Coordinates of C-alpha atoms and ligand atoms in Angstrom, one line a residue:
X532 CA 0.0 0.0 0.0
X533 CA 0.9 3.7 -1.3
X534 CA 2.2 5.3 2.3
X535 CA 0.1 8.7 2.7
X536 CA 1.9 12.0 3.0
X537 CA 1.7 13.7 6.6
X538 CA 3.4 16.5 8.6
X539 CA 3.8 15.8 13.0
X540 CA 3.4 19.0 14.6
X541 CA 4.9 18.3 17.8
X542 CA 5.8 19.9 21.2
X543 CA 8.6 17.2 21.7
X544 CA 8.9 15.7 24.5
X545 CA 9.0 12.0 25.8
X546 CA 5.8 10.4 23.9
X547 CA 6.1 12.3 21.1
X548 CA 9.3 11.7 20.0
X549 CA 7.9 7.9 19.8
X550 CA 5.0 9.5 17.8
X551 CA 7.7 11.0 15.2
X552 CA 9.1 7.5 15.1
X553 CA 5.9 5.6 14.4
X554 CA 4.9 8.1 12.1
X555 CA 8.1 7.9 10.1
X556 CA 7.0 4.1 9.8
X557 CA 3.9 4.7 8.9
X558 CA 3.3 7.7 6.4
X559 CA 5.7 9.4 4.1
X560 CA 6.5 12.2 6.5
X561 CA 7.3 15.4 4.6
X562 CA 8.0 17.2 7.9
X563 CA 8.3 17.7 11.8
X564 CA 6.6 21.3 12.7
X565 CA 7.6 22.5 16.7
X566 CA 5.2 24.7 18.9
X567 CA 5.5 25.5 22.2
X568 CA 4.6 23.6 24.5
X569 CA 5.5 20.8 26.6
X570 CA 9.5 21.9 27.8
X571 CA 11.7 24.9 27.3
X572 CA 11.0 25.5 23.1
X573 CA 15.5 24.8 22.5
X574 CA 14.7 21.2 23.9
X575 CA 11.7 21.0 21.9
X576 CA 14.0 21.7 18.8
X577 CA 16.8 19.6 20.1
X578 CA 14.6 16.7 21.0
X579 CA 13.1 16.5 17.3
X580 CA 16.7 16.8 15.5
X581 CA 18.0 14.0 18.3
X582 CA 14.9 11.8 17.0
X583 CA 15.3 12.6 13.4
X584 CA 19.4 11.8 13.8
X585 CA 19.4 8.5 16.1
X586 CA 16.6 7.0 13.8
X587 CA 18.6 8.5 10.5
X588 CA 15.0 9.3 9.0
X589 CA 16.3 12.1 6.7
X590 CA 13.1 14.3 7.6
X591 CA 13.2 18.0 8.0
X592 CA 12.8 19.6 11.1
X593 CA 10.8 23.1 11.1
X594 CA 10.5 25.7 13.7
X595 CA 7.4 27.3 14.1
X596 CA 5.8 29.6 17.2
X597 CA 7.8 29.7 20.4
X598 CA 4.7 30.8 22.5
X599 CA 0.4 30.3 22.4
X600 CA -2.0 32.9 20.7
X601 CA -1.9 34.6 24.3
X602 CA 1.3 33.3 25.6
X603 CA -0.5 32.1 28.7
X604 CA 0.8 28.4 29.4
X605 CA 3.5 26.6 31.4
X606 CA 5.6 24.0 30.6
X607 CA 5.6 20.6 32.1
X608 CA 9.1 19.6 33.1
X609 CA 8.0 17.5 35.8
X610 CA 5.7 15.1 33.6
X611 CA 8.7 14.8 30.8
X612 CA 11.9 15.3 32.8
X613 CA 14.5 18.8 32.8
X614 CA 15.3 18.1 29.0
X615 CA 12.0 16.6 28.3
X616 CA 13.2 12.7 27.9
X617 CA 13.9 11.5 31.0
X618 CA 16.9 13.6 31.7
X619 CA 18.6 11.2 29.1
X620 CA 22.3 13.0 28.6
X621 CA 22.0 12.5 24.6
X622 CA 25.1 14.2 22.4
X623 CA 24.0 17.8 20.9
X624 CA 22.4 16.9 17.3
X625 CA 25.0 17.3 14.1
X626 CA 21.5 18.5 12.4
X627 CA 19.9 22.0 12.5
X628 CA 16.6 23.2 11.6
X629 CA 15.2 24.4 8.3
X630 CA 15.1 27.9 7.8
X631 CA 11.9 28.2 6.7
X632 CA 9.3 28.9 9.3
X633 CA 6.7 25.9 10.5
X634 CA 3.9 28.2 9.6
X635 CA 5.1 28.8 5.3
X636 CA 6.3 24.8 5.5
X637 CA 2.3 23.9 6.3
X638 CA 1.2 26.2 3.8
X639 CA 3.9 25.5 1.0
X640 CA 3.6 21.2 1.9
X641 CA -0.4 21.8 1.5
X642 CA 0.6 23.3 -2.1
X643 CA 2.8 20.7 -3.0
X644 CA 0.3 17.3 -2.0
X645 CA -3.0 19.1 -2.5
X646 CA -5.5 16.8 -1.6
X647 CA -3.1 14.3 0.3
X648 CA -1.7 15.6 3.0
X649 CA -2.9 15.0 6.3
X650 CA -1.8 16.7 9.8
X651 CA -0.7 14.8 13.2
X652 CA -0.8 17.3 15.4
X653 CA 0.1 16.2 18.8
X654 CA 0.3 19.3 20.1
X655 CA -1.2 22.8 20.9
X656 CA -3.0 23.9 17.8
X657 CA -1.2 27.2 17.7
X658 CA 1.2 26.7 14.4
X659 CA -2.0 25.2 12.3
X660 CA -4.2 27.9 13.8
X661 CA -1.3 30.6 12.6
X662 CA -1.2 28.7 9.2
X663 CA -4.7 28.8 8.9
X664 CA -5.1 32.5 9.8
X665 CA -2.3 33.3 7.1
X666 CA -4.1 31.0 4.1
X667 CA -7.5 30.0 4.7
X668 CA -7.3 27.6 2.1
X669 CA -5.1 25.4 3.4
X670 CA -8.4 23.5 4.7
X671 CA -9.3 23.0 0.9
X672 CA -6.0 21.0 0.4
X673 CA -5.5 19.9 3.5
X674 CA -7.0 15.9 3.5
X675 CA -7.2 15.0 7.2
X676 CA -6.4 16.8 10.3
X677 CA -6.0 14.4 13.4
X678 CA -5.8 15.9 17.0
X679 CA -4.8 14.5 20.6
X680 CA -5.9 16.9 22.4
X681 CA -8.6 18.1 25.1
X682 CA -10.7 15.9 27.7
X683 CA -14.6 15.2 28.4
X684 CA -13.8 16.4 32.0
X685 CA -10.8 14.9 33.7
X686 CA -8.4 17.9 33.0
X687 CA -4.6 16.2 33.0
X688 CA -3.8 20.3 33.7
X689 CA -6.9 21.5 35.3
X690 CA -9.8 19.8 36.8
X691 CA -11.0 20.1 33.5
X692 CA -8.6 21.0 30.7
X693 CA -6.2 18.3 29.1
X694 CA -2.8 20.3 28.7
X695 CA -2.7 20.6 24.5
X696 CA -6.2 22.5 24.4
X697 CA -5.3 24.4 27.5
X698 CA -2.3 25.8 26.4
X699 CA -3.6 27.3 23.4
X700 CA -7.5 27.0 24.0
X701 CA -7.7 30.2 21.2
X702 CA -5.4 27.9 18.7
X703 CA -7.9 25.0 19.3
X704 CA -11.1 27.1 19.1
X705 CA -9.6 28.8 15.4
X706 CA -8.8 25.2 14.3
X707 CA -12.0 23.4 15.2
X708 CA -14.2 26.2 13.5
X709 CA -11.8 26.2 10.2
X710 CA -13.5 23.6 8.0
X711 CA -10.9 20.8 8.2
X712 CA -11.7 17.0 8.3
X713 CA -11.2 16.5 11.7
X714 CA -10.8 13.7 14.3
X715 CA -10.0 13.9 17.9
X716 CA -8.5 11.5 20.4
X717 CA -9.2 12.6 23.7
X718 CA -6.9 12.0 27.0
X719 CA -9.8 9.7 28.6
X720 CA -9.7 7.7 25.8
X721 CA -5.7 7.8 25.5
X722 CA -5.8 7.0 29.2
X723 CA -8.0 3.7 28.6
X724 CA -6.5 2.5 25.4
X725 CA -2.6 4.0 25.3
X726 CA -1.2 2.9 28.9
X727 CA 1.9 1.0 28.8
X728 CA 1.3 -1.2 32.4
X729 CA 4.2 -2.6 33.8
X730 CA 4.2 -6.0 31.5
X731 CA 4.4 -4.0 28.3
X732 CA 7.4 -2.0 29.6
X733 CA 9.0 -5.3 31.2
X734 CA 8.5 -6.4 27.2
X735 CA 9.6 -3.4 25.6
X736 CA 12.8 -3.2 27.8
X737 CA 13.4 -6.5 26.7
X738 CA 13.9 -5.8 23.5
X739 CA 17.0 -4.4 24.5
X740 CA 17.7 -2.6 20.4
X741 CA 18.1 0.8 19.5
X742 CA 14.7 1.4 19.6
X743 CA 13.9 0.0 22.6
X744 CA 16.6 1.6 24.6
X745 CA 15.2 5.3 23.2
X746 CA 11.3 4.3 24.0
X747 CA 12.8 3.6 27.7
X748 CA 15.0 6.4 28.0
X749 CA 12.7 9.1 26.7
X750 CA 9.9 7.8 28.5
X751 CA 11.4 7.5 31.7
X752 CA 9.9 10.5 33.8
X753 CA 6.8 10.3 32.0
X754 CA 6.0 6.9 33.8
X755 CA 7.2 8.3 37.0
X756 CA 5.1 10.8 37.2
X757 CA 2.0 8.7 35.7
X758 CA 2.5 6.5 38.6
X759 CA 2.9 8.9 41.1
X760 CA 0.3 11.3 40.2
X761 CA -2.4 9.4 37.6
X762 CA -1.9 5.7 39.4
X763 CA -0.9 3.6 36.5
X764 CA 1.6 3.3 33.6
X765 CA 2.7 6.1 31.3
X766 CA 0.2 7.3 28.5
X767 CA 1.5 7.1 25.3
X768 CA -1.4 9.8 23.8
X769 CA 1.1 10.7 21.0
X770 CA 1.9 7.6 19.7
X771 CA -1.8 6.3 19.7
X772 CA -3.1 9.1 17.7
X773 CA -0.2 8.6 14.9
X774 CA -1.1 4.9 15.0
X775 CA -4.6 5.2 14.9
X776 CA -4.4 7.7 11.4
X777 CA -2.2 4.7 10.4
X778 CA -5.0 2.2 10.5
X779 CA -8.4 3.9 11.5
X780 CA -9.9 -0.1 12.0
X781 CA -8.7 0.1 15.3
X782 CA -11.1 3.0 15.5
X783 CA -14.1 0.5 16.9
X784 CA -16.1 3.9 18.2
X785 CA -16.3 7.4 17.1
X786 CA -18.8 9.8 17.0
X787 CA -19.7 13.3 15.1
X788 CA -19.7 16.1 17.3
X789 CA -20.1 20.0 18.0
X790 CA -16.9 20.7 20.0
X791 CA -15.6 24.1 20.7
X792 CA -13.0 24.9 23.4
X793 CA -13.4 27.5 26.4
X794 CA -11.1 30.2 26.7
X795 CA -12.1 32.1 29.9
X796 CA -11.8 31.8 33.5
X797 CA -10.7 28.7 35.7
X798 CA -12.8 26.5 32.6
X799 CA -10.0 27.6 30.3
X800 CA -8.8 24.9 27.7
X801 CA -12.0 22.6 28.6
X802 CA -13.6 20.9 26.0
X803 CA -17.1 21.5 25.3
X804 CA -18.9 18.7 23.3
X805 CA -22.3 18.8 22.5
X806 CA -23.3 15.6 23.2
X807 CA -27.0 15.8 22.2
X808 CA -26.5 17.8 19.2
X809 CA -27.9 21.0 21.1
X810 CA -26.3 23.4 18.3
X811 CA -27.6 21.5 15.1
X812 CA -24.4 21.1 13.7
X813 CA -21.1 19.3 13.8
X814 CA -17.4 19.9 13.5
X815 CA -15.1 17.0 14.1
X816 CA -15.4 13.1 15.1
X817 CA -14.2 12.0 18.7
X818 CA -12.4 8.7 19.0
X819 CA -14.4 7.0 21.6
X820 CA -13.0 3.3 21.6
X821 CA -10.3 1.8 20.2
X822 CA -8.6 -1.5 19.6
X823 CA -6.0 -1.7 22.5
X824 CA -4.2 -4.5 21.4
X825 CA -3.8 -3.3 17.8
X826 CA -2.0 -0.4 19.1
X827 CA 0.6 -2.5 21.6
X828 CA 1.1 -5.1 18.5
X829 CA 1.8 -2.3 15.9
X830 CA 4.4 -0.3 18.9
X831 CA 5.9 -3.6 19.8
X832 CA 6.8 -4.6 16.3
X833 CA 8.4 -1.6 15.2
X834 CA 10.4 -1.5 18.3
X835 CA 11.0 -4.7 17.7
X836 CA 11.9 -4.5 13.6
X837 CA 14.0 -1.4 14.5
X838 CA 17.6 -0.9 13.2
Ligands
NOS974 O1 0.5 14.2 32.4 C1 0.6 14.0 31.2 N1 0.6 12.8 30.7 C2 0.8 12.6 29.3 N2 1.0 13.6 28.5 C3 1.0 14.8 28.9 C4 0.9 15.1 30.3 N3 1.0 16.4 30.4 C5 1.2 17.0 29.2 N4 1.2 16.0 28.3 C6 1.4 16.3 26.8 O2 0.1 16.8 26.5 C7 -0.7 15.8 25.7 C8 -1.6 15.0 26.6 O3 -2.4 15.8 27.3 C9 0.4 15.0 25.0 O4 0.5 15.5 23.7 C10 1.6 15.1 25.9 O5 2.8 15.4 25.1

């Protein structure tokens, strides 16, 4: 099968430099677009060109907005560790960045595969919200635009918010009212179907390959601070939603929805779906249940078939 084109937007850190992985696998990924986020941006940057180096997967790196719409957020050293995987002491990267901004690379990419290309973002919305805002009609060419992000109501950042949508609840609002084809995966649902328990980890460090060592390395704070603080395994949100965009038959449940995104008061960043169709009309899909051990098989095997 013909591998579809795809860009990762992505605030890297931890998961998501498994998510760039996977994705490399599974699409022809024409590039990796950073937004603030997750850890200090340079790590961001630096964690992205580490990924792209160790896994030698020759794709280019592009820098896009250092802060949200508002530039209200924090970042989350304490889920990801100081450099945002693990605390690993990796050598500096031999590659830089593209020069061209994240923002002109979404718009130029949309030009070049009209029609094909579909986003992973795994992030705040804010570079495909800045995109959008610059050429509205990257939602014409644009195929698919697949977002982890927000939660039905148990905030991982708020009692209410999960951390993409909350920090850049304006990015999220502007990308969900654009037009674009799009599905979400929500943290509840990551948190049922993306947990790697202490068997899967046992297995993965097992595997004892290059691949294998990364995943534990990067991933290292995340699961302590899943176990300490969320009581169970780390949640690999990142990596589901890339797999899931891969093969949407492990998709067993979705549904259409109205969602929009609050941006005021202690309710910032919550997700507001419209469960009963109150509003008449309908903006994205929600991943409700998916096939958990399609996703563990598919992460497994291409740990395992690694270099
Ligand atoms: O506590 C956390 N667990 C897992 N991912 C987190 C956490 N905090 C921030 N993120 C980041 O935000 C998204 C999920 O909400 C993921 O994209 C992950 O990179």
């Amino acid at each position: 099968m013909e591998k579809r084109y795809a860009i990762i937007d992505s605030d890297t850190a931890s998961d998501d430099t498994i998510a760039i992985y996977l994705a490399s696998k599974f699409f022809k990924l024409v590039g990796i677009t950073i937004v603030a986020g997750n850890v200090k941006f340079e790590n961001q940057i630096r964690n992205a060109l580490f990924t792209v180096e160790y896994f030698n997967l020759g794709i280019p790196v592009f820098v896009g907005t250092n802060r949200p719409i508002m530039g209200k957020w924090k970042t989350v050293e304490e889920v990801h560790g100081n450099n945002g995987i693990g605390d690993w002491n990796i050598p500096e990267p031999n590659l830089k960045p593209s020069t061209e901004h994240a923002i002109d690379a979404i718009i130029r990419l949309s030009k070049e595969y009209e029609g094909e290309l579909e986003i992973l973002a795994v992030s705040p919305l804010t570079n495909l919200a800045l995109a959008y805002l610059k050429d509205h009609n990257i939602v014409k060419r644009i195929k698919k635009v697949w977002i982890m992000g927000g939660a039905f109501s148990r905030g991982n950042t708020t009692q209410i918010a999960e951390y993409n949508f909350w920090v850049d609840p304006e990015a999220a609002e502007i990308v969900l009212n654009a037009g674009f084809d799009i599905t979400i995966v929500p943290w509840e649902v990551t948190e049922e179907y993306a947990e790697i328990n202490d068997d899967i980890w046992k297995k993965i460090e097992s595997i004892k390959n290059k691949a294998s060592t990364f995943f534990i390395n990067v991933n290292k704070t995340l699961r302590e601070y899943s176990k300490k603080y969320e009581g169970h395994g780390s949640i690999h949100t990142d990596s589901l939603t890339v797999t899931l965009a891969y093969d949407p038959s492990m998709i067993l449940e979705e549904k259409e929805f109205n969602v929009t995104v609050e941006t005021c008061s202690t309710a910032r960043g919550a997700m507001l779906v419209d469960w009963y169709n109150i509003t008449k009309t309908t903006n994205a899909k929600i991943v409700l249940k998916v096939d958990k051990q399609k996703f563990i098989n598919y992460l497994l095997s291409n740990l395992e078939h690694s270099a």
